[in-house]
XYZ file of C-alpha atoms in Angstrom:
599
model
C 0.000 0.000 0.000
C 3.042 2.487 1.259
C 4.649 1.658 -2.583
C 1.918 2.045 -4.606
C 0.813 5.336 -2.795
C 4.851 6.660 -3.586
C 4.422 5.516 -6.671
C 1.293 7.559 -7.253
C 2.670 10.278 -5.515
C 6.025 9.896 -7.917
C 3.978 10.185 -10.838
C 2.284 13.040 -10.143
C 4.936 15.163 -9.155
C 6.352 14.402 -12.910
C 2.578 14.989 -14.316
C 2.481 18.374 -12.873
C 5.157 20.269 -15.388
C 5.284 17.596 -17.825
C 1.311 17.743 -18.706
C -0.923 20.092 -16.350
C 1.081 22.998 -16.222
C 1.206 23.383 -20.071
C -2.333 22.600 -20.850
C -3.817 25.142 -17.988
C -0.772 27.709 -19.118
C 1.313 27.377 -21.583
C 2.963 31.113 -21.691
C 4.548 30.055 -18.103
C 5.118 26.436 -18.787
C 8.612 27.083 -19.534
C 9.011 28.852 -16.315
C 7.418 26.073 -14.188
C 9.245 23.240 -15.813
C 12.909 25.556 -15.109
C 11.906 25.201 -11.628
C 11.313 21.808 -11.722
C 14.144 20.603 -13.254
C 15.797 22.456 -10.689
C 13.255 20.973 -7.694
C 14.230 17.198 -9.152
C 18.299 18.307 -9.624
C 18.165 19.444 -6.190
C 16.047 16.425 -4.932
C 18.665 14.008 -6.184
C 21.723 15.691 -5.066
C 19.694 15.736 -1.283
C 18.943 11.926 -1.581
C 22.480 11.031 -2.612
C 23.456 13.145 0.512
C 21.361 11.822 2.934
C 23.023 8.557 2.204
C 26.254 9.779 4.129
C 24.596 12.611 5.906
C 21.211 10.635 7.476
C 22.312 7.470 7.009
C 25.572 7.354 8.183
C 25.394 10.698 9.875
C 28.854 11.728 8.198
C 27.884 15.435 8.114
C 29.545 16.620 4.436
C 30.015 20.509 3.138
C 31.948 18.757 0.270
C 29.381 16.812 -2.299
C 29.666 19.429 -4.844
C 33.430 18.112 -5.542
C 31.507 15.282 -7.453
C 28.763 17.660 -8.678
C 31.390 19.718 -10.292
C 33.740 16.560 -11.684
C 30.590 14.979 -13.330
C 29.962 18.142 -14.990
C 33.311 19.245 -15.751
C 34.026 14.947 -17.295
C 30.940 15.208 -19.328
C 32.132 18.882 -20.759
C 35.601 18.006 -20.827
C 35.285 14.668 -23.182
C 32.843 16.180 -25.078
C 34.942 19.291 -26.286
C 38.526 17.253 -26.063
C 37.282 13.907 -27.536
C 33.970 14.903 -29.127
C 32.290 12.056 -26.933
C 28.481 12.319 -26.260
C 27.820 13.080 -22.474
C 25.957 9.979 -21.441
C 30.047 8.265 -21.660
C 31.265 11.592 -19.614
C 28.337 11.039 -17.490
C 29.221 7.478 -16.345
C 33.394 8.182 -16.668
C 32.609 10.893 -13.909
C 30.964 9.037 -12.051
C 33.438 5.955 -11.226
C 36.532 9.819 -11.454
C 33.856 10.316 -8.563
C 33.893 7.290 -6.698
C 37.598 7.349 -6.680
C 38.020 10.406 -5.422
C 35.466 9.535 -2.854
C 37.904 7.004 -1.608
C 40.751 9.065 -1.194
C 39.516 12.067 -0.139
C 37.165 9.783 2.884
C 40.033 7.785 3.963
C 41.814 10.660 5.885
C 38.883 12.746 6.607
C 36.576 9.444 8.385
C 39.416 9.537 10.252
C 38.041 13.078 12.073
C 35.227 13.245 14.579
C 32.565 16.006 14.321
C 33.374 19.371 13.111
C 36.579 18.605 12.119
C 35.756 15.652 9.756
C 32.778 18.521 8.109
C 35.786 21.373 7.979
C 37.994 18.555 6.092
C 35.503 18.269 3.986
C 35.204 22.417 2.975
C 38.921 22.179 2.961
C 38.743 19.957 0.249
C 36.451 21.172 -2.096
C 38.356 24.470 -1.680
C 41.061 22.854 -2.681
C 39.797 21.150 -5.958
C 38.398 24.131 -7.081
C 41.588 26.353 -6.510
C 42.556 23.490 -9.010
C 40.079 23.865 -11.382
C 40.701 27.736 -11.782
C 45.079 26.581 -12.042
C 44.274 24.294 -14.852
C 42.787 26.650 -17.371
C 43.773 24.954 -20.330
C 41.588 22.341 -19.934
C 38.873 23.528 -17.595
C 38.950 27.391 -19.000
C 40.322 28.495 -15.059
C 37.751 30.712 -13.483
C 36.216 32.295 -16.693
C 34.917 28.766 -17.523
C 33.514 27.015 -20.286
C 30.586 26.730 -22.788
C 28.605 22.870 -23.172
C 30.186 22.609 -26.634
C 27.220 22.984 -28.872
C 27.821 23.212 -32.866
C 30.498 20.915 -34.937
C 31.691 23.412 -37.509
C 28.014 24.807 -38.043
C 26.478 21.978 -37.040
C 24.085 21.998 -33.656
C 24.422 19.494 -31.813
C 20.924 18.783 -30.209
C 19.118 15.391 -29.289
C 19.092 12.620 -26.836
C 22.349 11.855 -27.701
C 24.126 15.696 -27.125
C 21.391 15.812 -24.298
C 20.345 19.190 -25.490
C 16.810 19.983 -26.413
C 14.941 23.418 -27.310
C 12.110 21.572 -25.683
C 12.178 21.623 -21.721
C 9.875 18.751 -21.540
C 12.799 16.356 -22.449
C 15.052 18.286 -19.588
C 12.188 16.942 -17.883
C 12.317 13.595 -18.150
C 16.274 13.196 -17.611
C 15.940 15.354 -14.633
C 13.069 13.344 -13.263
C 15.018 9.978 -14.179
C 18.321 10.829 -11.641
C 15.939 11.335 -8.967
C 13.530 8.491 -9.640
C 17.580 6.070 -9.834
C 18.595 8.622 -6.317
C 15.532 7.638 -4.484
C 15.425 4.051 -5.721
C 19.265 3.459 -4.700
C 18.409 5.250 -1.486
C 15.570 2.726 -0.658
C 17.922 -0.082 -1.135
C 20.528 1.117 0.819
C 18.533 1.862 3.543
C 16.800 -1.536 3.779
C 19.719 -3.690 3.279
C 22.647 -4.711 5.499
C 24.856 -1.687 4.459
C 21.930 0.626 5.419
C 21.074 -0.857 8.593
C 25.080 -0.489 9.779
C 25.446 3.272 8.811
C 22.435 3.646 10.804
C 24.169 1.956 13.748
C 27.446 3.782 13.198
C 25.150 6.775 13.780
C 23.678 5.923 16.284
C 26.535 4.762 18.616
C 29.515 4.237 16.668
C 31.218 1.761 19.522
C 27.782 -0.595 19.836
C 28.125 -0.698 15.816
C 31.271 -2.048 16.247
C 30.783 -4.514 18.892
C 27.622 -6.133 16.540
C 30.650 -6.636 14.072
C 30.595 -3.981 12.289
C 33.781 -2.519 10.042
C 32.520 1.513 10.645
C 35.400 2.756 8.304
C 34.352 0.537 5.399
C 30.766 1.049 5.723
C 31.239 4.648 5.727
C 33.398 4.521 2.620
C 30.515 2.870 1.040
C 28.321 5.449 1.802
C 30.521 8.116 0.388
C 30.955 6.180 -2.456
C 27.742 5.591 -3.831
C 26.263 9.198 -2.105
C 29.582 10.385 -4.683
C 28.627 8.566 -7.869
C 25.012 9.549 -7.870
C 25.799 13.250 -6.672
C 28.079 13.323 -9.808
C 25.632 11.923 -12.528
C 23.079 14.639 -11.450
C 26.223 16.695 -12.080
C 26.897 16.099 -15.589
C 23.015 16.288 -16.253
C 22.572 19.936 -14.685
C 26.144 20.970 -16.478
C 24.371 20.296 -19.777
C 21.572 21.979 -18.605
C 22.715 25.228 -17.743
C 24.843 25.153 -20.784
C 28.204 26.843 -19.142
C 30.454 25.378 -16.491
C 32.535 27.432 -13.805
C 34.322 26.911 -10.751
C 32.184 29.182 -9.159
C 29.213 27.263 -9.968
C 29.996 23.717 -10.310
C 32.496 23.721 -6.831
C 29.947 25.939 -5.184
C 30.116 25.652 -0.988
C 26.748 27.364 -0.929
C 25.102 24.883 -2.941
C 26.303 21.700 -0.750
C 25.155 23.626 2.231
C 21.374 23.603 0.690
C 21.563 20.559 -0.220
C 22.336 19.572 3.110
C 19.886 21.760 4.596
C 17.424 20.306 2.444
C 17.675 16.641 3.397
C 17.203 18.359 7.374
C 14.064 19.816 6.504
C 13.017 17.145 5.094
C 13.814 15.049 7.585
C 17.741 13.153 7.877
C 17.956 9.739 7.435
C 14.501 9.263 5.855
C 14.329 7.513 2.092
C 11.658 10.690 0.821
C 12.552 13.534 3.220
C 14.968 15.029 1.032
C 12.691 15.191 -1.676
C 10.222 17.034 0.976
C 12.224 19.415 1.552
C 13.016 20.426 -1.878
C 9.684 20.705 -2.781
C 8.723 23.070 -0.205
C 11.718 25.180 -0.143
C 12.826 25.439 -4.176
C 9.229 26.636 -5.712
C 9.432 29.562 -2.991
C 12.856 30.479 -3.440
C 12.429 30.241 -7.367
C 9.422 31.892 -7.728
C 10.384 34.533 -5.742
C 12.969 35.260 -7.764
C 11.178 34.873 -11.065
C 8.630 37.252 -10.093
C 10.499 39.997 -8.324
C 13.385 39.860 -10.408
C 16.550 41.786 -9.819
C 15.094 43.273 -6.699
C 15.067 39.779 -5.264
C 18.960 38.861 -5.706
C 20.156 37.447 -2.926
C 16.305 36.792 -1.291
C 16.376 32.755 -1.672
C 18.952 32.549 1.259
C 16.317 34.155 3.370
C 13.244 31.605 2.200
C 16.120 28.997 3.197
C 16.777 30.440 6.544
C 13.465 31.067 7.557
C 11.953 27.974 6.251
C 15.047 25.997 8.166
C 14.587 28.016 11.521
C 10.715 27.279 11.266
C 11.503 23.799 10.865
C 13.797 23.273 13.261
C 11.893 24.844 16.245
C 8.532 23.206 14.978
C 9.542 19.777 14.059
C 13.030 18.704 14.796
C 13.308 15.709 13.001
C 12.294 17.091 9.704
C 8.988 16.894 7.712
C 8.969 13.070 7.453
C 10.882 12.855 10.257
C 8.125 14.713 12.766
C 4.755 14.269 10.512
C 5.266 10.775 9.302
C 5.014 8.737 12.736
C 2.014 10.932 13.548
C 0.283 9.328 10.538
C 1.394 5.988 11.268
C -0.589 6.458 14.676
C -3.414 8.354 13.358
C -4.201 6.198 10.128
C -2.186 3.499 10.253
C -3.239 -0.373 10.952
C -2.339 -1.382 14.477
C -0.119 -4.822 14.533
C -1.485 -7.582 16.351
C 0.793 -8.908 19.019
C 1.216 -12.517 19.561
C 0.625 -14.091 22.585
C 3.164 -16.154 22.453
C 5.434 -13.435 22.254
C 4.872 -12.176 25.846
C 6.118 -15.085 27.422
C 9.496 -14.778 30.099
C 12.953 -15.782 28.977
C 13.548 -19.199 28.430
C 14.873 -20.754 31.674
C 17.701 -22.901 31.763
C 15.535 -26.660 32.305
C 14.721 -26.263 28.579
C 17.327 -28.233 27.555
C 20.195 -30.339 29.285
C 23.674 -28.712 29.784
C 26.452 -30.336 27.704
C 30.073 -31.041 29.028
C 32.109 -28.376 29.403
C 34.813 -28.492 26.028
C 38.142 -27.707 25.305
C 40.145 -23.726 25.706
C 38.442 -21.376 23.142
C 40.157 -17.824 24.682
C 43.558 -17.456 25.937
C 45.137 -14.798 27.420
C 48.638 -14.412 28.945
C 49.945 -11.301 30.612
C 47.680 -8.855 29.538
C 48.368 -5.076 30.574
C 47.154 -2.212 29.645
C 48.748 1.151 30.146
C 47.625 4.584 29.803
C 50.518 7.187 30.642
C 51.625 5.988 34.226
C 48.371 4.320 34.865
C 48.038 0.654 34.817
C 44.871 -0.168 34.425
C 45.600 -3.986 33.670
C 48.534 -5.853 34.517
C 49.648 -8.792 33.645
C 46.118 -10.712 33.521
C 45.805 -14.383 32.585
C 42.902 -16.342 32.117
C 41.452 -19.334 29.769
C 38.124 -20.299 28.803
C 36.933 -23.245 27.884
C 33.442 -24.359 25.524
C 30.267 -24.097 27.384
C 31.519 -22.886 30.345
C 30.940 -19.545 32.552
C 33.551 -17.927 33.856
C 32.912 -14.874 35.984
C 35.453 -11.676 37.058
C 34.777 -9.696 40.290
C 36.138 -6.902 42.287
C 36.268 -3.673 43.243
C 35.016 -0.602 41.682
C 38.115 0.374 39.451
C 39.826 -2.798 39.738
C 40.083 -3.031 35.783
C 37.417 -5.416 35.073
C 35.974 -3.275 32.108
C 39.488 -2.614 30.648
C 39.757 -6.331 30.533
C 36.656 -6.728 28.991
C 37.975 -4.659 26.163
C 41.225 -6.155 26.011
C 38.916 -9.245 25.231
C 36.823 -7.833 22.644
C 39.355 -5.520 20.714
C 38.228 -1.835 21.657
C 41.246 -1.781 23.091
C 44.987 -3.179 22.134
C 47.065 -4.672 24.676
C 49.966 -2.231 25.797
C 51.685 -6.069 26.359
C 50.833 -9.642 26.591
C 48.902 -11.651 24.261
C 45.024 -13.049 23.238
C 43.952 -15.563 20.524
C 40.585 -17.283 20.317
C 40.063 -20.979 18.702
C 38.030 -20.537 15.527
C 35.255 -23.378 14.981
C 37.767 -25.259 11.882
C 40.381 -25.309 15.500
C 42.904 -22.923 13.910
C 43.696 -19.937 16.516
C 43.763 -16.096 15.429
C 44.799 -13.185 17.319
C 41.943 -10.699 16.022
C 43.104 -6.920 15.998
C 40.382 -4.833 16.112
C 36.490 -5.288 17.424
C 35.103 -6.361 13.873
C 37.313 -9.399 14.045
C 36.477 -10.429 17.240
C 33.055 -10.499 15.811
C 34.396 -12.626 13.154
C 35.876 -14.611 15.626
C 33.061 -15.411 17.317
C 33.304 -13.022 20.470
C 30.385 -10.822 21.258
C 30.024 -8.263 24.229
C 27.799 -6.039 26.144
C 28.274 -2.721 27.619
C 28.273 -1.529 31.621
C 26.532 1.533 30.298
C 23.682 -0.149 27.971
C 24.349 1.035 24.301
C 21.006 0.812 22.800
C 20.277 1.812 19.085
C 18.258 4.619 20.733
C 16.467 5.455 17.110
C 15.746 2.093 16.076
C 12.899 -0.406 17.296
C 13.867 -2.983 19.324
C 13.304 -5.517 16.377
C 15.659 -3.244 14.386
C 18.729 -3.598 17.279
C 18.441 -7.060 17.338
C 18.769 -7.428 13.681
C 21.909 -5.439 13.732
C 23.221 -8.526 15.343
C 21.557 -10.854 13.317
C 22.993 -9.382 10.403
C 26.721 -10.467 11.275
C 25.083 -14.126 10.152
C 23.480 -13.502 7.192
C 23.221 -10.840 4.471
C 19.815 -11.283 3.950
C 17.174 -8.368 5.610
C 14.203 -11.742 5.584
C 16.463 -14.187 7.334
C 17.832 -11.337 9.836
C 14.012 -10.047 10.855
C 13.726 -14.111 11.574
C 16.639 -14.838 13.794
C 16.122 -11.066 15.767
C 12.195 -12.519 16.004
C 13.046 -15.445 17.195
C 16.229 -14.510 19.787
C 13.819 -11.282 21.202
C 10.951 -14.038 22.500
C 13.799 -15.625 24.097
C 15.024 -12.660 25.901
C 11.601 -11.920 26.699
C 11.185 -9.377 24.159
C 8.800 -10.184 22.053
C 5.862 -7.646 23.177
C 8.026 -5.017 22.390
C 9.647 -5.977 19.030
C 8.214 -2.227 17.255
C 8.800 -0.136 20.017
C 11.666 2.549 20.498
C 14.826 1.146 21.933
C 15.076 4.578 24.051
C 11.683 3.728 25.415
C 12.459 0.553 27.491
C 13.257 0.042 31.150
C 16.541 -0.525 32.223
C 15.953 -4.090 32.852
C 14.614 -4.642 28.936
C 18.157 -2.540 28.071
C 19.678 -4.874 29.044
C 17.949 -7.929 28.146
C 18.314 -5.981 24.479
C 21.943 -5.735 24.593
C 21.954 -9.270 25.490
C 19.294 -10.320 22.927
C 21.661 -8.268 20.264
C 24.572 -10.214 20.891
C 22.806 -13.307 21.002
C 21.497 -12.453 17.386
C 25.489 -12.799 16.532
C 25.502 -16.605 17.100
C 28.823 -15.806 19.011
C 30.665 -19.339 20.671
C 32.264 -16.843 23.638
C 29.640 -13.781 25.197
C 31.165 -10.947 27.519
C 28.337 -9.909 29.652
C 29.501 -6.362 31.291
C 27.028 -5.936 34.571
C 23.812 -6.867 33.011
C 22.223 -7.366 36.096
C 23.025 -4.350 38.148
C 20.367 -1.892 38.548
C 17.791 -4.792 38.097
C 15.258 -5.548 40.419
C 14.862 -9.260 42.311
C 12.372 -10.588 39.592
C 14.362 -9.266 36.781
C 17.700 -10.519 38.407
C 16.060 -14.194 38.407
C 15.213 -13.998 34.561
C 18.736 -12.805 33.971
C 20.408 -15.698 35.761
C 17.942 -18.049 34.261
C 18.660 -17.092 30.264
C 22.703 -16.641 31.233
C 22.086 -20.661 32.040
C 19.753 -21.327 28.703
C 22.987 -19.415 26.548
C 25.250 -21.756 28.984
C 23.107 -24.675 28.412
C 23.092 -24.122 24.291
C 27.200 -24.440 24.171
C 28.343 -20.519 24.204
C 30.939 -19.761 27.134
C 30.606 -16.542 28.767
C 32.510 -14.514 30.300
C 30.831 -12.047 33.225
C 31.771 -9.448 34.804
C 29.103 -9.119 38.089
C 28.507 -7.239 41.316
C 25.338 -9.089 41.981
C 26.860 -11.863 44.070
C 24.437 -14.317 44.270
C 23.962 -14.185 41.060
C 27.534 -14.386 39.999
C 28.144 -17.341 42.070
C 24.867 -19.285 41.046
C 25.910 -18.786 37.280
C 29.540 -19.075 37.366
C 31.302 -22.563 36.973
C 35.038 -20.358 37.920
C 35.317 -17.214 39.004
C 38.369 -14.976 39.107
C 39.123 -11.504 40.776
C 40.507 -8.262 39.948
C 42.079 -6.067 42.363
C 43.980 -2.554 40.944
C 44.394 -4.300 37.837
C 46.045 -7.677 39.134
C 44.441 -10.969 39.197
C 44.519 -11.669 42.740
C 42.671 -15.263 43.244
C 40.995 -17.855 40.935
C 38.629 -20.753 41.851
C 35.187 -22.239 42.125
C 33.103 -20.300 43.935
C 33.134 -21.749 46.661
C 36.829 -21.374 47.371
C 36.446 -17.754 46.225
C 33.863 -16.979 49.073
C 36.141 -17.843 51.491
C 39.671 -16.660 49.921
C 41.199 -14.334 52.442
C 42.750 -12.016 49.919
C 39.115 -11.707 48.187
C 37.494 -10.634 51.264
C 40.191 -8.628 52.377
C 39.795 -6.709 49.042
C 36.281 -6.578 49.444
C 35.964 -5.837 53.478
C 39.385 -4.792 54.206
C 41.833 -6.743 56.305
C 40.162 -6.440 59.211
C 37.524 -8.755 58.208
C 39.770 -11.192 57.125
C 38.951 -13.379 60.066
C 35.349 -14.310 58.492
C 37.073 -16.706 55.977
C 37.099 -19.475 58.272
């Protein structure tokens, strides 16, 4: 219903200028179809945009460096090599994508204003360039579309130049029709789910398996190829091509700005936003002429300040869940769904197996702190081993020591892989890889996302495929006692069904080792009990875990060993029995004076 009804919506917004327009007024038809070929140039450009800039949340000021090389290729190999523009079209493109690569491998590298300053710098820089090479690219006075051979014109589909509008038209209406398309795509496969979850919390996109540098260089990538075929279309177009014009800070900024109206990270917001800022802005200027030069950066301003105060999250962004509530059909919830975590009698624990992690001498440095030193510790198949201690003892370093957000400053880790070979994985992608998820102390929800949505994030480190990823995160959220709340905002649970997410997300992994980080502090009794009860059932199914606890009783009910951390040393080791009564544990616990109670 959703695709038909774009579909509809799609058509008429091409219907307008192409048919309506003319037939009710055909003295202004060529002013209404200027503006929108200019609406569904500008449209395009946002949607290739919001593929890095809502997607992946990579905040660009530099998307007119591919603007400007598709429309300086197309130009170029038309004059130089008297090629049509459709070849300069697609050669600028993959010059694009290139570029893309090098330019986002230093600047992904930045955080925040600095990474969206790199990217100014750079187009600065390219068009500086532009202007030096003037024997190709006519330096700042630019260059003419190259129109006539000897006194021939060159006009027609293949020069793409027309004297009628209405074929503008169509090409212009094409890029955004391929824009939205390969924005729809993106965002519902496993590449657009992960530069959602490096947006949302770059380190929880990371534990789920997630390589943040080369997602993001996908996104730039394809946001660069279709951002430079709308390029060499609107070169064409305006017939001329300048530094000025084509390298043009100002115009990546609307752009930009018109994906946040619209609504970031939404498939159509862009395209909303464009529509209601562009006509105004145009118009404005069509009508009042020279004595409105300069007025479309106030529609832009106002319009964004008005949007921003009334609906924060854009057009779609704000207006689009209020129609899902109003109008939309309510989702039945299966009963079966509500039901508690499994509990560990479901099925019968097998024998503990051979070492899957080793570690040896682990320590971890930062300036004259040591925050880990010299740490040991082995884990074996289907077993639970669980680290206590004092408040800054170094149990959470450890943890990442374990799970790669953090290298060793010496010693050294390797986990079995299924096939028995052993790996020493670098960074917290390969741990994934490896087989090692984690959890957080501080819960690291996807705060955007549903809760059906986190847990696919997870599932999607097993399978590429969005159908088989909604299954697993369906089926591993009933088990965590999720299942009632599979559409519901992450940022809307309880502390307790955090936590259970986080769990339920790294579940979705099928990991063979699971770091739980404190999922049971802050939990009530009856939510405590669950916990301990699905740490068995993951037990029970053959995945050792590794947990760090303050909850005792539940740390020694779950644990099969248990070892303890004091200022970053491992200070005792043992069943838990022998660790309730080790003097050095209670001493670090109590203090020596109640060192006694061992006995």
């Amino acid at each position: 219903m959703r695709a038909a009804a774009a579909i509809a919506g799609l058509f008429a917004l091409f219907a307008v200028p192409f048919w309506v327009i003319p037939a009710y007024d055909a003295e202004a038809a060529g002013f209404w179809q200027h503006i929108f070929v200019t609406i569904f140039v500008f449209a395009a450009m946002a949607c290739a945009w919001n593929i890095l800039g809502g997607f992946a949340g990579q905040l660009s000021l530099g998307q007119t460096i591919f603007y400007g090389i598709g429309g300086y290729a197309a130009a170029l190999m038309n004059q130089h090599f008297g090629l049509i523009p459709w070849i300069g079209m697609f050669a600028g493109a993959a010059v694009s994508v290139v570029v893309a690569v090098l330019i986002a491998w230093p600047c992904l590298r930045l955080r925040g204003p600095f990474f969206t300053l790199s990217t100014i710098a750079f187009l600065e820089v390219i068009r500086l360039l532009a202007i030096h090479f003037k024997d190709w690219t006519g330096g700042s006075a630019g260059l003419p579309v190259p129109m006539f051979v000897g006194t021939e014109l060159r006009i027609g589909w293949s020069w793409m130049l027309f004297r009628e509008k209405e074929n503008y038209l169509v090409i212009a209406f094409g890029l955004l029709v391929l824009a939205l398309i390969a924005s729809w795509l993106v965002r519902r496969s496993r590449l657009g789910f992960s530069l959602v979850a490096v947006r949302e919390r770059e380190d929880a996109a990371r534990a789920v398996g997630i390589n943040t540098t080369a997602v993001k260089l996908s996104a730039f990538a394809i946001s660069a190829g279709l951002t430079s075929l709308v390029g060499s279309f609107h070169g064409i177009y305006l017939n001329f091509i300048d530094p000025e014009t084509m390298f043009s800070l100002p115009t990546a900024i609307q752009v930009a700005m018109f994906a946040l109206i619209g609504g970031l990270g939404t498939v159509s917001g862009p395209i909303w936003g464009t529509l209601l800022v562009v006509p105004i802005a145009e118009a404005a200027r069509g009508w009042l002429g020279a004595g409105a030069n300069g007025l479309h950066g106030l529609v832009y301003g106002v319009v964004l300040v008005a949007v921003v105060l009334t609906m924060p999250h854009g057009l779609v962004g704000s207006i689009g869940p209020w129609l899902r509530r109003r109008f939309g059909a309510a989702r039945a919830v299966d009963p079966t769904r509500i039901a508690a975590p499994v509990t560990g009698d479901a099925i019968a624990r097998p024998p503990i197996g051979p070492v899957i992690l080793e570690a040896q001498g682990l320590t971890r440095r930062f300036g004259g702190l040591i925050a880990t030193n010299d740490v040991s510790l082995t884990l074996r198949e289907g077993e639970v081993l669980g680290v206590i201690g004092p408040n800054g003892a170094g149990k959470t370093t450890l943890f990442n020591l374990l799970s790669g957000f953090l290298p060793p400053s010496a010693g050294t880790l390797r986990v079995m892989m299924p096939d028995g070979s052993w790996v020493t994985p670098s960074a917290p992608h390969a741990f994934a890889a490896a087989g090692v998820a984690r959890t957080f102390q501080i819960v690291q929800p996807f705060a955007g996302l549903s809760v059906l949505e986190n847990v696919m994030l997870g599932a999607f480190h097993q399978t590429r495929s969005a159908t088989e990823a909604r299954r697993i995160a369906e089926e591993v959220a009933t088990r965590c006692g999720l299942g009632a709340l599979l559409l519901a905002e992450a940022r809307s649970l309880t502390v307790g069904g955090a936590k259970r997410l986080e769990v339920a997300r790294a579940l979705a992994m099928g990991p063979r080792i699971l770091l739980l980080d404190e999922v049971m502090a802050g939990l009530n009794p009856a939510d405590v009990t669950a916990a301990v009860e699905l740490v068995k059932a993951v037990r029970d199914s053959g995945v050792a875990v590794i947990a760090i606890e303050h909850v005792m009783a539940a740390i020694m009910a779950i644990s099969d060993r248990i070892i303890v951390i004091n200022s970053g040393r491992m200070i005792a080791e043992g069943t838990p029995d022998e660790i309730a009564r080790n003097p050095a544990v209670i001493e670090a616990y109590l203090g020596e004076d109640y060192v006694h109670v061992a006995a």
